[in-house]
Every structure is written in C-alpha cells, then in structure tokens.
Short mmCIF file of C-alpha atoms in Angstrom, two decimals:
data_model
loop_
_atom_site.label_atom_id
_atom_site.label_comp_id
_atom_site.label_asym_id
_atom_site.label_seq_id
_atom_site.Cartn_x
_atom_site.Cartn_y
_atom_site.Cartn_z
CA UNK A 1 178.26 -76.77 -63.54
CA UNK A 2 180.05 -79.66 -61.46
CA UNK A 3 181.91 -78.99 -58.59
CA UNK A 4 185.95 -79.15 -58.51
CA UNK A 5 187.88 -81.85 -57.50
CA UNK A 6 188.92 -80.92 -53.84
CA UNK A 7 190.35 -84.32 -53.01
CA UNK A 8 193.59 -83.59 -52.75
CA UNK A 9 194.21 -82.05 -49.41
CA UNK A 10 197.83 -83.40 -48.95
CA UNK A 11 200.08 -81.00 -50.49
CA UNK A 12 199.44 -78.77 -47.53
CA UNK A 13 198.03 -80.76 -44.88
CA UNK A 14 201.00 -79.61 -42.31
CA UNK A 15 199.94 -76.34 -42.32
CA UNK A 16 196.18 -76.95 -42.05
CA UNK A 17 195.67 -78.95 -39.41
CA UNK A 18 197.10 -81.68 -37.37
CA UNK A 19 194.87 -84.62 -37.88
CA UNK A 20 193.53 -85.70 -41.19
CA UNK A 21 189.97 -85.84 -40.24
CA UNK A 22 189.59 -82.44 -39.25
CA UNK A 23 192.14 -80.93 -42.67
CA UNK A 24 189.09 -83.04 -44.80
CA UNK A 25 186.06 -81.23 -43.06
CA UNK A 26 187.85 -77.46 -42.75
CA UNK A 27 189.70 -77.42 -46.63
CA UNK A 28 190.21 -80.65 -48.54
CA UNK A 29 186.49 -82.20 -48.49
CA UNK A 30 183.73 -81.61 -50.94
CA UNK A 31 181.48 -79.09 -49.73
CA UNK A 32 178.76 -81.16 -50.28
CA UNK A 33 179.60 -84.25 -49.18
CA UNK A 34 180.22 -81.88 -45.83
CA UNK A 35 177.11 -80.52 -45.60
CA UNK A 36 175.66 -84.25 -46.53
CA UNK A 37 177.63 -85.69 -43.17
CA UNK A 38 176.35 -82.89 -41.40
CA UNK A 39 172.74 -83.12 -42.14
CA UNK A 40 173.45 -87.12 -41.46
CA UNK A 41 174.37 -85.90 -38.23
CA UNK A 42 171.87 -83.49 -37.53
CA UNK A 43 168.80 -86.09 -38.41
CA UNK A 44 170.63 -88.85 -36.21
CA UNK A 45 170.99 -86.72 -33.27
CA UNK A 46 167.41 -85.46 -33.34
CA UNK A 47 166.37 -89.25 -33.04
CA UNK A 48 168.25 -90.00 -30.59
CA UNK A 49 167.80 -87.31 -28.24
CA UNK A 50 163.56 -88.71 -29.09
CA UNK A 51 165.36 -91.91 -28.06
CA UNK A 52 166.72 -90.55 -24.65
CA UNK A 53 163.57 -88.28 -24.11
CA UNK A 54 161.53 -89.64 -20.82
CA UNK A 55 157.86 -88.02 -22.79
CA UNK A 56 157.75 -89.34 -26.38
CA UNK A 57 156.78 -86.28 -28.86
CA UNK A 58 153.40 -87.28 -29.62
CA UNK A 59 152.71 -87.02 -26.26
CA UNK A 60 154.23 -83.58 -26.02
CA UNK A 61 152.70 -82.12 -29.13
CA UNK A 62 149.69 -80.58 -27.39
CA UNK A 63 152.42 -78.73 -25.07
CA UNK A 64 154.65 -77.81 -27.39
CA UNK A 65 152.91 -77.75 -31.15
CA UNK A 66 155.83 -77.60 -33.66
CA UNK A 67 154.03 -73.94 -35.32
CA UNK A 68 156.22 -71.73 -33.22
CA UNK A 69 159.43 -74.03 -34.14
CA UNK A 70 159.13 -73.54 -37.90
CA UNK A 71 157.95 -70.09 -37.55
CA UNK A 72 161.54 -68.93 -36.09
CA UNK A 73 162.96 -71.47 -38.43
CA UNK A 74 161.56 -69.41 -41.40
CA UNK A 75 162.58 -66.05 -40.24
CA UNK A 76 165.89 -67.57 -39.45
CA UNK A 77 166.15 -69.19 -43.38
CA UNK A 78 165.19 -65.16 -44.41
CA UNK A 79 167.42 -63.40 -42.76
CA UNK A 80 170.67 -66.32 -43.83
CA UNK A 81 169.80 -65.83 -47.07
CA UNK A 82 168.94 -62.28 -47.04
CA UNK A 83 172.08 -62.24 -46.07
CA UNK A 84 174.26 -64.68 -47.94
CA UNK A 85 173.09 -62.63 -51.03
CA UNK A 86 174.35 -59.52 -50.18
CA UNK A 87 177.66 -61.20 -49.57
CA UNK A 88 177.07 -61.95 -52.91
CA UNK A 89 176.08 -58.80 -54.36
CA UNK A 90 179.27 -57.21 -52.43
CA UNK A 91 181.74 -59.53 -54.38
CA UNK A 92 179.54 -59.03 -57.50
CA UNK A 93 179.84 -55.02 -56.86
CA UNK A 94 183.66 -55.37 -57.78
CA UNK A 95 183.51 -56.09 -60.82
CA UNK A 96 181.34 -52.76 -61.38
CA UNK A 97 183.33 -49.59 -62.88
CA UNK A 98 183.18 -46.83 -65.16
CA UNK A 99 185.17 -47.76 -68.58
CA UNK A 100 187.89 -45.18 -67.01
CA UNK A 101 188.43 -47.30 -64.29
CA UNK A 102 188.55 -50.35 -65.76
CA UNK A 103 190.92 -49.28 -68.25
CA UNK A 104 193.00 -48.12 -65.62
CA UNK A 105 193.03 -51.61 -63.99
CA UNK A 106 193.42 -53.19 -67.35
CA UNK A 107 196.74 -51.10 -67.85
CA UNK A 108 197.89 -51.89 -63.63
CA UNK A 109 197.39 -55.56 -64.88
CA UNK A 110 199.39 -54.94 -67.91
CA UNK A 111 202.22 -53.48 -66.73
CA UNK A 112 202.46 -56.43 -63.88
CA UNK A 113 202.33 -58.82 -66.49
CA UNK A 114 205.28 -56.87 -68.40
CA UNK A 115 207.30 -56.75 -65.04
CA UNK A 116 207.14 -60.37 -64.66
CA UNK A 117 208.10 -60.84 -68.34
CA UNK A 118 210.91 -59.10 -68.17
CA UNK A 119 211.66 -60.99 -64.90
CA UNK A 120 211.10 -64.19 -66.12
CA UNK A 121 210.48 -64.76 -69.75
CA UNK A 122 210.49 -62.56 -72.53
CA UNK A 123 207.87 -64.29 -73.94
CA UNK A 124 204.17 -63.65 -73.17
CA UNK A 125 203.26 -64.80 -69.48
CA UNK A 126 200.29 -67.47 -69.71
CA UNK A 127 196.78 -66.21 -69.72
CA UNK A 128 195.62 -68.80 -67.20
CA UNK A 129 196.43 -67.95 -63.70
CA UNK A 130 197.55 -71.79 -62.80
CA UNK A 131 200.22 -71.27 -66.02
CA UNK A 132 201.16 -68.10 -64.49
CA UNK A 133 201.76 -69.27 -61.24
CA UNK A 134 203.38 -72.13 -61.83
CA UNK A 135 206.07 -70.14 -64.22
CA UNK A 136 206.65 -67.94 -61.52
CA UNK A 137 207.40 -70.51 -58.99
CA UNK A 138 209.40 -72.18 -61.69
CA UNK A 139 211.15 -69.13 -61.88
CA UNK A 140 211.91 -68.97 -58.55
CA UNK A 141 213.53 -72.20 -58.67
CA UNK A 142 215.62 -71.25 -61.81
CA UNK A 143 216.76 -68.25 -59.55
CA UNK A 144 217.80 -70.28 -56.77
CA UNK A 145 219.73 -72.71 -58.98
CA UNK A 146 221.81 -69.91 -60.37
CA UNK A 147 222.77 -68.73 -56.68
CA UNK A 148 223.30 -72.68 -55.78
CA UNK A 149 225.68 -72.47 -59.26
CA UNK A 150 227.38 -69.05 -57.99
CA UNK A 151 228.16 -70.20 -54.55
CA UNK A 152 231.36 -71.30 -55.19
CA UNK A 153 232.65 -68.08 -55.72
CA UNK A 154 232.00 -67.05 -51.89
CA UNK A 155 235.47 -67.68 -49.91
CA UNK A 156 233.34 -67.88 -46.50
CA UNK A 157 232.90 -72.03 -45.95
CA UNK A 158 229.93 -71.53 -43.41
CA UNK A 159 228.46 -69.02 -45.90
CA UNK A 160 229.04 -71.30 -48.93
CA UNK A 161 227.52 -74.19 -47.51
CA UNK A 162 224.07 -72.10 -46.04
CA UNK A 163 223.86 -70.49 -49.33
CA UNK A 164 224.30 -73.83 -51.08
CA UNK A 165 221.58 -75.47 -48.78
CA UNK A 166 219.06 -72.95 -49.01
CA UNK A 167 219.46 -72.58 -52.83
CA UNK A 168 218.85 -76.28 -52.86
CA UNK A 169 215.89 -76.67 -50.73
CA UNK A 170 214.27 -74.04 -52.64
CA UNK A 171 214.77 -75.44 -56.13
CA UNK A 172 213.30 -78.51 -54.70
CA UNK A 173 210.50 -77.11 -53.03
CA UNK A 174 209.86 -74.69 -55.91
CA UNK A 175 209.51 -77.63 -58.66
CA UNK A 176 207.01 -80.15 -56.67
CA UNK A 177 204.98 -77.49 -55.84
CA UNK A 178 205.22 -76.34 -60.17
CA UNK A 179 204.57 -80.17 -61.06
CA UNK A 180 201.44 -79.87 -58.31
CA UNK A 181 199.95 -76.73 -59.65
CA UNK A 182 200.46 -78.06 -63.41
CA UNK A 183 198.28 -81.33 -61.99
CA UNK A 184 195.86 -79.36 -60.11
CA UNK A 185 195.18 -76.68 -63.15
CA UNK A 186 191.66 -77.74 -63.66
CA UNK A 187 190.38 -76.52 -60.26
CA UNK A 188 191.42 -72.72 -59.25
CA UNK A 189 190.85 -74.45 -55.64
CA UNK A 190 193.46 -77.00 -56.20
CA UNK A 191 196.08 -74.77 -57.25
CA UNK A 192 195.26 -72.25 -54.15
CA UNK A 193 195.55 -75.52 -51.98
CA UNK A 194 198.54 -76.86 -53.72
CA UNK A 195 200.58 -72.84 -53.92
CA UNK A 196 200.07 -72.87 -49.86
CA UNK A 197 202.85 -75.43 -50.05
CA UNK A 198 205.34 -73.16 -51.17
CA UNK A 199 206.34 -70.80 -48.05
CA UNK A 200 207.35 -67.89 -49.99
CA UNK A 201 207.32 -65.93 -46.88
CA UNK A 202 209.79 -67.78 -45.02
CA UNK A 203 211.69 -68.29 -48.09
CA UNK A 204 212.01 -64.32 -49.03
CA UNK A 205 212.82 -63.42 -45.39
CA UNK A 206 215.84 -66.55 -45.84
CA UNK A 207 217.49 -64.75 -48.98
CA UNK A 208 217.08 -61.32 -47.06
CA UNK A 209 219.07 -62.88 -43.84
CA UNK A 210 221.75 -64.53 -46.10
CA UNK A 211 222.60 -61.00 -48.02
CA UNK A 212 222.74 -59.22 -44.43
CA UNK A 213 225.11 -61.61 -42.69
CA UNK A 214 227.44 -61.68 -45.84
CA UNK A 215 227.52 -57.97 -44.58
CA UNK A 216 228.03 -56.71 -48.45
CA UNK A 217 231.03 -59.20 -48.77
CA UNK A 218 228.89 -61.10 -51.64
CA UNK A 219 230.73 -61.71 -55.38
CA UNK A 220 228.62 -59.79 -57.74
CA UNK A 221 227.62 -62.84 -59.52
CA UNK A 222 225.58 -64.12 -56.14
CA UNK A 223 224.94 -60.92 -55.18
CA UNK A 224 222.84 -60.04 -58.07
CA UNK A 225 221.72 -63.42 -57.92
CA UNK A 226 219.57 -63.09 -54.85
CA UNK A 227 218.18 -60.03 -55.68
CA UNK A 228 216.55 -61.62 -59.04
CA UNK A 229 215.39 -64.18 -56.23
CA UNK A 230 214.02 -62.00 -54.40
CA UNK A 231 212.41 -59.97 -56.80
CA UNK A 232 211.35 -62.98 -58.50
CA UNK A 233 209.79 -64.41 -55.11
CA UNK A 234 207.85 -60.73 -54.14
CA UNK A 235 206.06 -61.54 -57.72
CA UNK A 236 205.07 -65.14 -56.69
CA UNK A 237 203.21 -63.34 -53.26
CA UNK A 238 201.53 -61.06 -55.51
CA UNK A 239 200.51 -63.83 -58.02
CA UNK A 240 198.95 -65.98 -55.35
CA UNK A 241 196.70 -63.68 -53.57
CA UNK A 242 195.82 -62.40 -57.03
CA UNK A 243 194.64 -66.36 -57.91
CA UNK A 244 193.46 -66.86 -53.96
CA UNK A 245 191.01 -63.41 -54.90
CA UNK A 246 189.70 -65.08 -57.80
CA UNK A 247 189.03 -68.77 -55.92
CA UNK A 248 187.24 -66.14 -53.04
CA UNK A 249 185.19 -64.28 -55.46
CA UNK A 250 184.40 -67.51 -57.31
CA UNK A 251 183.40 -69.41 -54.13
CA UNK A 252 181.25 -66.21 -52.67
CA UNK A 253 178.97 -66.11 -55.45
CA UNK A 254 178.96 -70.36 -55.34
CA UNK A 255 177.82 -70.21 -51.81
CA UNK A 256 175.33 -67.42 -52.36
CA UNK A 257 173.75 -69.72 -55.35
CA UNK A 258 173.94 -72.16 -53.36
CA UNK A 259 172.14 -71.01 -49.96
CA UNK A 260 169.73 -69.55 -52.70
CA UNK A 261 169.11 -73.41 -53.60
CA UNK A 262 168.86 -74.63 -50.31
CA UNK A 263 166.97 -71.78 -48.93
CA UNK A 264 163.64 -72.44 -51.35
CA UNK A 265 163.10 -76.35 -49.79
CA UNK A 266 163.86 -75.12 -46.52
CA UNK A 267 161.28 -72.38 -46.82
CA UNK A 268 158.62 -74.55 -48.41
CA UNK A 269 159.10 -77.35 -45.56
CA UNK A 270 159.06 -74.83 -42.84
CA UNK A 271 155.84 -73.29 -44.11
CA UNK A 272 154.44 -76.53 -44.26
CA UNK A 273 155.07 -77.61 -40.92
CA UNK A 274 153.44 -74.38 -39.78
CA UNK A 275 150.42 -74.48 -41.77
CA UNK A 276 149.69 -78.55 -41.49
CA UNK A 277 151.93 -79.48 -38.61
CA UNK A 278 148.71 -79.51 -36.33
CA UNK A 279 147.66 -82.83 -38.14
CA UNK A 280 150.90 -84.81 -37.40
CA UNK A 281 149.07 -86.30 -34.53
CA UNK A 282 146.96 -88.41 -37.33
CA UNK A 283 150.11 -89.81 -38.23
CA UNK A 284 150.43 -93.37 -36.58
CA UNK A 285 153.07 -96.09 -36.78
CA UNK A 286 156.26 -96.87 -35.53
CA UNK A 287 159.07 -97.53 -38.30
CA UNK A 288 162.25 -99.14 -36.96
CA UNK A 289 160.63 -99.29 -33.19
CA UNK A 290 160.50 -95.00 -33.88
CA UNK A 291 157.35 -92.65 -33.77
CA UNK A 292 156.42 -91.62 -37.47
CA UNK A 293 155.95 -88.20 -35.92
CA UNK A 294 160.23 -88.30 -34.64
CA UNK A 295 160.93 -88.90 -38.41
CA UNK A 296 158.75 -86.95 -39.51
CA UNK A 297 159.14 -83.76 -37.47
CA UNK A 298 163.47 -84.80 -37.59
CA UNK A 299 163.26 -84.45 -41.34
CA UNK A 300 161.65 -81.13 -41.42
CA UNK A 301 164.40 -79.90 -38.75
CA UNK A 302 167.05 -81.19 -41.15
CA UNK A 303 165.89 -79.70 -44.40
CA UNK A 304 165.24 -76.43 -42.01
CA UNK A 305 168.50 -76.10 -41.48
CA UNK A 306 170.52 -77.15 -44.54
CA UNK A 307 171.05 -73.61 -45.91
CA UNK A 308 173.09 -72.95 -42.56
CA UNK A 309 174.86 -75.92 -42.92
CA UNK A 310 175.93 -74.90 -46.61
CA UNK A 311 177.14 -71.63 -45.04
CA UNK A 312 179.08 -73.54 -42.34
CA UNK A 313 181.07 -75.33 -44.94
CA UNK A 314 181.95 -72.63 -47.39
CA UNK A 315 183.14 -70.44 -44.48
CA UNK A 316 184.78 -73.07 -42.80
CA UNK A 317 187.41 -73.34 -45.23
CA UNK A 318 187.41 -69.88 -46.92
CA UNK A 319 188.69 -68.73 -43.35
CA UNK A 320 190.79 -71.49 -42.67
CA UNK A 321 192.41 -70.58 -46.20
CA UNK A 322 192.33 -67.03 -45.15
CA UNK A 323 194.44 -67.96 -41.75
CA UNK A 324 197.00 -69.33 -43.39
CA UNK A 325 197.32 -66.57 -46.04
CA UNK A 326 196.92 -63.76 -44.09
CA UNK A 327 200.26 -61.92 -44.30
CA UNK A 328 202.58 -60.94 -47.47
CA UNK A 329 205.56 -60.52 -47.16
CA UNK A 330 208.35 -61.71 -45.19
CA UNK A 331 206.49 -60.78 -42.04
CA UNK A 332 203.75 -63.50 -40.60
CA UNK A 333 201.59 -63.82 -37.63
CA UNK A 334 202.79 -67.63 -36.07
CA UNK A 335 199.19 -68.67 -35.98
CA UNK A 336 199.66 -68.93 -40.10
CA UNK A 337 201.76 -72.07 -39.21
CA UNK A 338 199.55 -73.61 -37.05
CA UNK A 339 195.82 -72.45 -37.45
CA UNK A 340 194.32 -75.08 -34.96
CA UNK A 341 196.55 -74.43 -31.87
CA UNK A 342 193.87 -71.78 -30.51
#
C-alpha cells in the first residue's frame, strides 16, 4: 500500500511551527523521506567523527572489538520492537467487543449521525469521514451567514458591526478550509492537517462572548441564529477528533508494521557484526581516502538503528498533532497555539 501524500503542510503551518524546516520534519514531511535524511545523517556523522578521531578504528579494534556494540544494539532492536507491537496490539484491542457492545456503539454512532442530519441536512450525512467533515464545516459557514444576514436587525451599532465581522470571518474561514478538506480527501492525514486550520475553539468561545455581552437583548432571528452556530460548531469538534482517532489508529498500526520491517535487517546486520565482526580487520582499502572498516562498521550502525529512527518520525508528528489538538471545547491550553515556544 503507498504512503499518503503529506506534502501539503501549509494550511496549518502557523500553528505548527515557526520555521518551515522544522513544520516539514515534525508534520508535513514523508515519514520516510524523514527517516531517509536521518539515517543520511547518522552514516555522515559516524564518518566524520572517524575523520576527527586522533586513533583510526582499525587500530582500535583489538581494544574495543565491535561484538559488545551490536550485542546491546540487538537487545535494544528487541525490546523497540517488542514494544512498538504492543502499541500496536493496544490500538488493535479496540476494535475487540462482544456483538452487544458493538451494537451499542453502532446505535451511539447512529444517533450522532441523525443529530447532525437534523442539524444540517435532512439528507443522509456522507459515509466518508472527509465528506462528513467538510459538510459540517460547510455548515458552519451557512450558520454564520444567516447571523451575518440577521444582523441588521440588532439596534446596537458596536454590536452590529462585531456580529457582522465575526459572521464574516467565519464564513470565510469555514469555506477554504471545506474547499481544502474536499482537495485533501484522498489522505485521512491531509484532511486532519488541513481541519487544524479551522479554530473551532476560538470560534465557539467568540459566538458564546457575543450572546453574553448582548446581555439577552438579541432579536430572535440572531438569537436563534447563534445557537444553530453553536450547536452546529460543538458537532464539527466532535467530528474532528472522531477523524484525528481514525488517522491515530491508522498510523499506530503503520508504524508498528513498519518497525516490524525495519526491525528484521537491523537484527540480521547486528547478528552479523557479532558473529563475523572479528574478521573486519582482513578488510583492507581505503575508498574516498576512508578505512573500509569506517564504512563498513558506519553502515552496520545505520541499519542498527533505523527501526528507532522510524519510531522517531511517527511520534514526532503524532504528538505534535496531539499538541495542537489537545483540548475540545472552547477552553485551550496556550501552548496549542504555539507548540514550539517550550
């Protein structure tokens, strides 16, 4: 199975991080072309620090034989991926039940899928949880162009004209991010990445603010109108961390394959350099002005450690997704704004 596009990183860069280096390696960059760079990194720095060593390695292989090296490397590739597959079998676990309990979900599911219906459409809600995303945001900007249409009811000027600017900004906001998920549809990654551009949470705890400084002194038209809002907006919450769950659970059991993959070439290296690394010494020749033995023994490191590289990049941006998703509701922890402030 080929891997998503994940080149689009732009649709919430702000919020990710400040430069566009580091918002490519934490969320927007293919995993594998991460963990590629990385083991490019990893190899080069192992030659050079041969480069900057005063000994050369051949001369320290009778003092330090590479056996014990690989040795801990193996234990270290058993336990990651001992481990990394229990993650796996934990995400795998939730999808176990008795028929009673999944019928009981399947009627939960149901009845949210009715609510929103009735919300937004009486017409059956999308299967697909893109489609049903996007309608909901969609939604959400229909909502706020009915209270932008029923503003000029209110008599208060200041009133009118923050009603009239919110209303506006969230219609806007609400169909670029609709037009980004409809794009993005074929990757449950790019959708995730492309829904973090709508602030829900800001814009729920907005609609709140404007009902309680109209201190009840709202025409029933707007009045009612925010409420659908804000109903309509509490549903888009729910319906992202529903789709974020999914991308999780999907990219948990990728990374456990994955480490799985990795973990077998690592192993086999590792086991090699223990069992013949004692010849390396009949290695001779100097490729590039470089020992044989420094590529040699740098390779091994690198394939070693590829499995924990592969863990490093899934994790890197499941959290970093995580951060900035980590409250519902109009309440929000600041660091949600600004994940790489410390």
């Amino acid at each position: 199975m080929s891997a998503p596009d994940e080149s689009d990183g732009d649709l919430a860069g702000g919020r990710i991080a400040q430069t566009p280096p580091l918002r490519w390696v934490l969320v927007s960059g293919r995993r594998w072309v991460v963990v590629l760079l990385a083991s490019i990194t990893v190899y080069l720095t192992l030659l050079g620090f041969a480069a900057l060593s005063p000994v050369p390695l051949r001369g320290l292989m009778g003092e330090t034989p590479t056996g014990p090296l690989f040795q801990a490397m193996i234990i270290a590739v058993v336990t990651g991926v001992t481990l990394v597959v229990t993650i796996g079998q934990l995400v795998l676990s939730q999808e176990l039940g008795t028929a009673g309990t999944k019928h009981e979900h399947m009627e939960e599911a149901l009845s949210y899928q009715e609510s929103v219906e009735e919300l937004i459409d009486p017409d059956v809600s999308s299967m697909e949880s893109a489609d049903f995303l996007r309608e909901l945001i969609a939604a959400a900007g229909d909502r706020a162009a009915d209270v932008d249409r029923a503003a000029s009811d209110v008599r208060d000027d200041a009133l009118r004209d923050r009603i009239e600017e919110y209303a506006a900004a969230l219609e806007r906001d609400a169909a670029a991010v609709a037009d980004a998920i409809d794009d993005a549809r074929s990757s449950t990654f790019r959708v995730v990445l492309a829904a973090l551009h709508f602030d829900y949470n800001e814009q729920l705890h907005a609609a709140r603010r404007l009902r309680r400084s109209a201190d009840g002194d709202l025409p029933g038209r707007i009045d009612g109108g925010l409420d659908d809002l804000v109903e309509t907006l509490s549903y888009v919450g729910s319906a992202r961390e529903h789709v974020k769950t999914l991308y999780f659970q999907a990219e948990l059991i990728r990374l456990a394959r994955d480490v799985v993959y990795t973990g077998i070439p690592a192993l086999l290296v590792s086991a090699g350099m223990v069992i013949y690394g004692a010849a390396l010494p009949e290695f001779t020749g100097q490729p590039l002005g470089i020992d044989v033995i420094v590529w040699l023994v740098s390779a091994a490191v690198t394939v070693a450690v590829v499995p924990f590289l592969v863990l490093l990049a899934f994790i890197l941006r499941i959290v970093t997704i995580t951060q900035l998703t980590l409250a519902i509701g109009p309440i929000k922890l600041q660091e949600t704004r600004q994940p790489d402030d410390g």
